[in-house]
Tab-separated table of C-alpha atoms in Angstrom:
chain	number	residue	atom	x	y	z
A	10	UNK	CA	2.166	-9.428	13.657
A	11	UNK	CA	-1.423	-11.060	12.779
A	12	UNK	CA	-4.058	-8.972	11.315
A	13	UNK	CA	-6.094	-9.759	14.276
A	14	UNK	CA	-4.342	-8.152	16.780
A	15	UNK	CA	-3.979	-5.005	14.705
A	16	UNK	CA	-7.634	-4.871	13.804
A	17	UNK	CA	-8.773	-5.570	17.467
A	18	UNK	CA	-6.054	-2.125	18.337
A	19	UNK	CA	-8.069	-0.317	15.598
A	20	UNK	CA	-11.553	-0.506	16.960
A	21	UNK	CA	-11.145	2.219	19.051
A	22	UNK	CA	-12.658	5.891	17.631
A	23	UNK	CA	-10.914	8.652	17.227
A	24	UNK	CA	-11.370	11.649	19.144
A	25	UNK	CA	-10.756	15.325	18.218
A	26	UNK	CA	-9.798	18.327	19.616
A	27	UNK	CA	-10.873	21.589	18.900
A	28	UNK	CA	-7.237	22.398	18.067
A	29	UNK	CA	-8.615	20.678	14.640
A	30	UNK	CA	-11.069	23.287	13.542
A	31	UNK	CA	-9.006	26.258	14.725
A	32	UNK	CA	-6.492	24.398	12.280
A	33	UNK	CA	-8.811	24.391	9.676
A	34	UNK	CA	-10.121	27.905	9.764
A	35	UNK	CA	-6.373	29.569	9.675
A	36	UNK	CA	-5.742	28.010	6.401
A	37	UNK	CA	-6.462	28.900	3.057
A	38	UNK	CA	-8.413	26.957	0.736
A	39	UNK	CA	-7.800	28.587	-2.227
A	40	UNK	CA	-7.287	25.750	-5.231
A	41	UNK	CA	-6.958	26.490	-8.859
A	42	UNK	CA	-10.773	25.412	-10.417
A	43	UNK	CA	-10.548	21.891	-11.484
A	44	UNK	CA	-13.105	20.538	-13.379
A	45	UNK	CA	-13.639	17.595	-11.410
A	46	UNK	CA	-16.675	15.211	-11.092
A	47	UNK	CA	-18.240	14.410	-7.385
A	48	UNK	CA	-17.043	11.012	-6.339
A	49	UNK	CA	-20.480	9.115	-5.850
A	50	UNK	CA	-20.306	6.239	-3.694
A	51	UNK	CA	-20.802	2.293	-5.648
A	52	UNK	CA	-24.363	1.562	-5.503
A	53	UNK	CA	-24.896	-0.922	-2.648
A	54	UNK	CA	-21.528	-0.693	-0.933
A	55	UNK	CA	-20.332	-3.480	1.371
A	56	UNK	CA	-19.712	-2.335	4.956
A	57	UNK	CA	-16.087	-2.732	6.288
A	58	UNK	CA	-15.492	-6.091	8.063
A	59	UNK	CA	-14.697	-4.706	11.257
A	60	UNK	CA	-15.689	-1.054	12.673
A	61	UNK	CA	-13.059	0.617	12.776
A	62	UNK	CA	-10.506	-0.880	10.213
A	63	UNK	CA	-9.986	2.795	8.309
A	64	UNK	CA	-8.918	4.599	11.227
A	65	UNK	CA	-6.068	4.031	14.124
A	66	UNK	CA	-6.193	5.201	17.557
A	67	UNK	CA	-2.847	6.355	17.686
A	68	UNK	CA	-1.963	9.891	16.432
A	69	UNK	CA	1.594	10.169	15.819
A	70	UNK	CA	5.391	9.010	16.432
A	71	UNK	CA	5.616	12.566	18.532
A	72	UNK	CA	2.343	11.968	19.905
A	73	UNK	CA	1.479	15.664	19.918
A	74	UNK	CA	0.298	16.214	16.383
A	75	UNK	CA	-3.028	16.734	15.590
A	76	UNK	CA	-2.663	15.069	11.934
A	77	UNK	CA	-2.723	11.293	11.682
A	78	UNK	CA	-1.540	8.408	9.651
A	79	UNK	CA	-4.521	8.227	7.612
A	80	UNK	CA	-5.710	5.709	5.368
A	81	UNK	CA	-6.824	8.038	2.666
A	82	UNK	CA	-10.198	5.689	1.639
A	83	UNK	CA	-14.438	5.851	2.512
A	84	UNK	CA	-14.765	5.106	5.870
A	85	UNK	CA	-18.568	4.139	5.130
A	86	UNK	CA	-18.286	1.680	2.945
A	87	UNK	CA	-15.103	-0.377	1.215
A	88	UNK	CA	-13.702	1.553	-1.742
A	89	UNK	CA	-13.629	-0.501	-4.871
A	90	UNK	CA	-11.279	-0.739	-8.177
A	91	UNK	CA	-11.340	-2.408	-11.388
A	92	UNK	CA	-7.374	-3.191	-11.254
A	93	UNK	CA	-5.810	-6.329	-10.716
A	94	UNK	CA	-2.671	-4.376	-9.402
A	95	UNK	CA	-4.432	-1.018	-7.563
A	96	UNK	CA	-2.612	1.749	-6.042
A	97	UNK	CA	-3.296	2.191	-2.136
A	98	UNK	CA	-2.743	5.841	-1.034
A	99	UNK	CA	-2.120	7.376	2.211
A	100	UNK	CA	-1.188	10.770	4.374
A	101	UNK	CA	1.878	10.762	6.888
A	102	UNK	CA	1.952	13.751	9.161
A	103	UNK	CA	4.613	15.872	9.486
A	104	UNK	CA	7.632	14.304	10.971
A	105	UNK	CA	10.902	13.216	10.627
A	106	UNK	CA	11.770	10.327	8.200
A	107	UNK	CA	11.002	6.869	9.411
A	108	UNK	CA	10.476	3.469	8.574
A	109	UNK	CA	7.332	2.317	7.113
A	110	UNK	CA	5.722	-0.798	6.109
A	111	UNK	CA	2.982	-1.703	3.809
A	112	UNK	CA	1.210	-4.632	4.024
A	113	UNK	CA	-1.816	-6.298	1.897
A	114	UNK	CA	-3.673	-9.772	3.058
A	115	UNK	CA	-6.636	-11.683	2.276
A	116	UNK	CA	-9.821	-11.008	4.114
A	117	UNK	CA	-8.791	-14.020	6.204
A	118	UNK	CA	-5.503	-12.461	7.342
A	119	UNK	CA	-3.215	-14.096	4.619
A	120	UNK	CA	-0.208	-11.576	3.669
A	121	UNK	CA	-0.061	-11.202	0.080
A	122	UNK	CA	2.563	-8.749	-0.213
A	123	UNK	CA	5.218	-6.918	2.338
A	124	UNK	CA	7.067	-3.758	1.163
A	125	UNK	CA	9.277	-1.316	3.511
A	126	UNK	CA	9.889	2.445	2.687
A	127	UNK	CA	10.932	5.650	4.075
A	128	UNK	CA	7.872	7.566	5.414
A	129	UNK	CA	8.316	11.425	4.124
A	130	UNK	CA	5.279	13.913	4.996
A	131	UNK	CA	2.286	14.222	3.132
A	132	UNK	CA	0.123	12.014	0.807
A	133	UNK	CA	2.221	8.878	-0.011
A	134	UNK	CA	1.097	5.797	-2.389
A	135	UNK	CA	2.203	2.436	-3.665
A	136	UNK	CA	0.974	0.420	-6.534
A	137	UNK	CA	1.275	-3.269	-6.104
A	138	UNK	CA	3.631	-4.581	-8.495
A	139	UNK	CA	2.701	-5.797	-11.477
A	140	UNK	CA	4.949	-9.547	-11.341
A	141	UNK	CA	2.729	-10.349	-8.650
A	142	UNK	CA	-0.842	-12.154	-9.486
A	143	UNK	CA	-3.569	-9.911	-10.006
A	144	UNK	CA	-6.108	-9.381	-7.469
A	145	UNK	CA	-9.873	-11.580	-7.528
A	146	UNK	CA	-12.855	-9.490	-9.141
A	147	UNK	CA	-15.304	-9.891	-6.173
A	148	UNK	CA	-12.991	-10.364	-3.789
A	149	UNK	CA	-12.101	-8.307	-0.370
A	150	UNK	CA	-8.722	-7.659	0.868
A	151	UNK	CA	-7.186	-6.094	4.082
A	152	UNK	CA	-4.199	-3.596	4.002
A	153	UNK	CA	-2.463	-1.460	6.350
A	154	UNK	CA	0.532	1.501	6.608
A	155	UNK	CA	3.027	0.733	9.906
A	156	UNK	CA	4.766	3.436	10.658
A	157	UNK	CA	7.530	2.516	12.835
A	158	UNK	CA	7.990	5.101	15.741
A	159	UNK	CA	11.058	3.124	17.426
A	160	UNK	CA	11.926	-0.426	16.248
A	161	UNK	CA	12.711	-1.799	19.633
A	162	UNK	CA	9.246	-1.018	20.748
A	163	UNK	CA	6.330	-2.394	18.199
A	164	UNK	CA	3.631	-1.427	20.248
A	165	UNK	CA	4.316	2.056	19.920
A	166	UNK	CA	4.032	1.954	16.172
A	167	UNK	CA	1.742	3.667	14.438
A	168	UNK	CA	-0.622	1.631	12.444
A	169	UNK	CA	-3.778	2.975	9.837
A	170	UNK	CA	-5.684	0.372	7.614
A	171	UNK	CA	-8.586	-0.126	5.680
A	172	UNK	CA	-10.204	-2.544	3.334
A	173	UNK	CA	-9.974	-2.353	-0.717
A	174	UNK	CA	-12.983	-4.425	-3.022
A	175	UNK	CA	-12.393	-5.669	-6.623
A	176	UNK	CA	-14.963	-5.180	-9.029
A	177	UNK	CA	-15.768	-6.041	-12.941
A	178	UNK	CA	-15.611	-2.786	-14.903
A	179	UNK	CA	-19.113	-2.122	-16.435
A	180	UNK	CA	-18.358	-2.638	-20.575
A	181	UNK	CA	-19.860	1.459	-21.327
A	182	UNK	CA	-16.942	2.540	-18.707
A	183	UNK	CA	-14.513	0.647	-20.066
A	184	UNK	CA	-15.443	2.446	-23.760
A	185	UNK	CA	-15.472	5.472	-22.269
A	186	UNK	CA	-12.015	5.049	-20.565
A	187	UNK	CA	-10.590	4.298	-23.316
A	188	UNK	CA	-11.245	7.249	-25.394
A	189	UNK	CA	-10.447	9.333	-22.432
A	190	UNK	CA	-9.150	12.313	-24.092
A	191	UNK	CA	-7.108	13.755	-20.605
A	192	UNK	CA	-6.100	12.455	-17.452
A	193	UNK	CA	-9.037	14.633	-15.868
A	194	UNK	CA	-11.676	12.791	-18.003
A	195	UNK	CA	-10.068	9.615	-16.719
A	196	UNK	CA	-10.487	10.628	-13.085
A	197	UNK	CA	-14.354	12.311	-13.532
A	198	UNK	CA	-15.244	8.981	-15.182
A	199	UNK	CA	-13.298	6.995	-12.258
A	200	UNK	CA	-15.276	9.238	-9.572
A	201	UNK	CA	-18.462	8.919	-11.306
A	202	UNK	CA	-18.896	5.571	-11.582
A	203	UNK	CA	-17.784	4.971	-7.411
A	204	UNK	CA	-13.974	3.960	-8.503
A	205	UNK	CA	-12.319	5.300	-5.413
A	206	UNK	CA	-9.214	3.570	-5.466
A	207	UNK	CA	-8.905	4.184	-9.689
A	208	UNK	CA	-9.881	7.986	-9.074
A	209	UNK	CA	-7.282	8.787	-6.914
A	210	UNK	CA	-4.512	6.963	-8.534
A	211	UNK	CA	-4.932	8.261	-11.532
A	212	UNK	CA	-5.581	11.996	-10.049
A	213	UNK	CA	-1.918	11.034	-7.845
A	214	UNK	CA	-0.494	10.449	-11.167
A	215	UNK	CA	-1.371	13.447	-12.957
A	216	UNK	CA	0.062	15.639	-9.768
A	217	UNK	CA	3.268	14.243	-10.548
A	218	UNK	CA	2.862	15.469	-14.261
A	219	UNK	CA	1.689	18.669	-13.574
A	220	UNK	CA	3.107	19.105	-10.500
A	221	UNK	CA	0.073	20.331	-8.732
A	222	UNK	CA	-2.009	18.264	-6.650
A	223	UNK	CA	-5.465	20.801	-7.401
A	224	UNK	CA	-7.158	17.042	-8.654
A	225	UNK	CA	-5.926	15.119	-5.405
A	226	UNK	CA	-7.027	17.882	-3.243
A	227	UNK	CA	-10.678	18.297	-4.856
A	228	UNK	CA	-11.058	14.405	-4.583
A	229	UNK	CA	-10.179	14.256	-0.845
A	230	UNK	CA	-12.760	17.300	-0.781
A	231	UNK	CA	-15.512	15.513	-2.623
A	232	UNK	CA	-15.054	12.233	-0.373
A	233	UNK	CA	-15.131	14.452	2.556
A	234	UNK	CA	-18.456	15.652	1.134
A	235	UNK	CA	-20.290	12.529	0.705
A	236	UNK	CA	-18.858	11.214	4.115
A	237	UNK	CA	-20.193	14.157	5.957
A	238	UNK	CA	-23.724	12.911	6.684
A	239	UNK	CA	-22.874	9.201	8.241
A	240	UNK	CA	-19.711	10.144	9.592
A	241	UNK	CA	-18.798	13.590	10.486
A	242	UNK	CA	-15.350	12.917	12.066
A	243	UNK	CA	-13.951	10.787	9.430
A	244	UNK	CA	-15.280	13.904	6.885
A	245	UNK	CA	-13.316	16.417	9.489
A	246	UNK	CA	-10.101	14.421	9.207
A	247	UNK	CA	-10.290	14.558	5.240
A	248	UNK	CA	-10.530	18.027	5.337
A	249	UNK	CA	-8.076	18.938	7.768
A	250	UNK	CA	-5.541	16.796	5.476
A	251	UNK	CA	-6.428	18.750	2.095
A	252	UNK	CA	-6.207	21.718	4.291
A	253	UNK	CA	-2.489	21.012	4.679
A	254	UNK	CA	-1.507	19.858	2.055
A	255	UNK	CA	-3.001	22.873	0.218
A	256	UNK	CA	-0.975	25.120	2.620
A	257	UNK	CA	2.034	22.799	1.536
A	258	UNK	CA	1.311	23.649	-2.049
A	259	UNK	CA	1.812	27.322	-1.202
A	260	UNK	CA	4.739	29.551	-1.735
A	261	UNK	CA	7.162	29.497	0.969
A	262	UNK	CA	8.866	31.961	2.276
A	263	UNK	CA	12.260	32.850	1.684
A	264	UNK	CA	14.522	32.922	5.019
């Protein structure tokens, strides 16, 4: 399917229902203190290529949930890295497994790479591997999450995407990264210096360490934050997935 068609489908703005805040309000936000550094947008940001290209219209394979395939990026402005092989992150909502594909092109449409998964709920991520060539410093590439509500009908799939910039890493950061004490020093000095893509990698990492996602969480709640002002909705959506996913963090219940 050309990138065309599925950025033309994504134009369209999402809508929300109230059922989102009433979502929001029941749950608890309650998150162990991290020490975490405010993710500050790059200075001078490039705008995505098309309006529109972080977001889907489509909700869900059910259709009914108020959660989203989300892209889990700036909707402002294109995030940026410093890595030649980044990690692109995302949040499925509940539902039951299904297939999912991820695909990265060129700005121009060109696919670079194809992978196909098992969708499972939550905040999901893949790093692209490291046989493949490295990714251009100053260059601009497309990628998306398909999730694939019923492989006899493509147009029902559920598609989120977004755009990903690669920068050179200022010499001082690179110093400072590498006498990075902690993973947490790693991701304040990623979110400092406007590393959205590097920031939230390396906080996804250190959940699977620790086995808490506190760092994740607080970065989705810090992008939230600085997308508030320009774009409300987009800042609503981040929040309502850390919501969640904080309330999946939580003790269960024993039947």
């Amino acid at each position: 399917m050309r990138i065309q068609m599925m950025t033309h489908e994504l134009k369209r703005r999402t809508v929300y229902s109230a059922g989102i805040a009433s979502l929001m309000l029941s749950i608890s936000f309650w998150v162990a203190p991290v020490a975490l550094a405010k993710y500050t947008p790059p200075q001078n940001p490039s705008k995505p290529k098309e309006t529109g290209t972080n977001t889907t219209r489509s909700s869900s394979c059910e259709g009914n949930s108020s959660a989203r395939l989300t892209a889990l990026v700036p909707f402002s402005h294109v995030g940026v890295t410093i890595s030649g092989h980044p990690t692109f992150t995302w949040f499925v909502p509940d539902s039951p497994p299904r297939p999912l594909q991820f695909r990265l092109f060129t700005r121009t449409g060109q696919l670079l790479y194809r992978t196909e998964m098992q969708s499972q709920p939550g905040i999901m991520s893949v790093a692209l591997p490291s046989n493949l060539p490295q990714l251009l410093i100053g260059q601009s590439y497309q990628w998306q999450v398909v999730l694939v509500c019923d492989p006899d009908d493509p147009p029902s799939n559920v598609v989120a995407a977004a755009e990903i910039q690669v920068v050179q890493p200022a010499a001082s950061l690179q110093s400072q990264l590498a006498a990075a004490q902690s993973p947490q020093r790693r991701i304040d000095l990623y979110a400092e210096a406007g590393l959205w893509y590097d920031a939230i990698a390396e906080a996804r990492k250190a959940s699977e360490t620790s086995q808490s996602q506190a760092a994740v969480l607080e970065l989705l709640d810090s992008l939230a934050s600085s997308e508030a002002e320009p774009l409300k909705d987009w800042s609503d959506r981040l929040k309502q997935i850390r919501a969640i996913e904080q309330q999946r963090q939580l003790p269960q219940p024993k039947p």
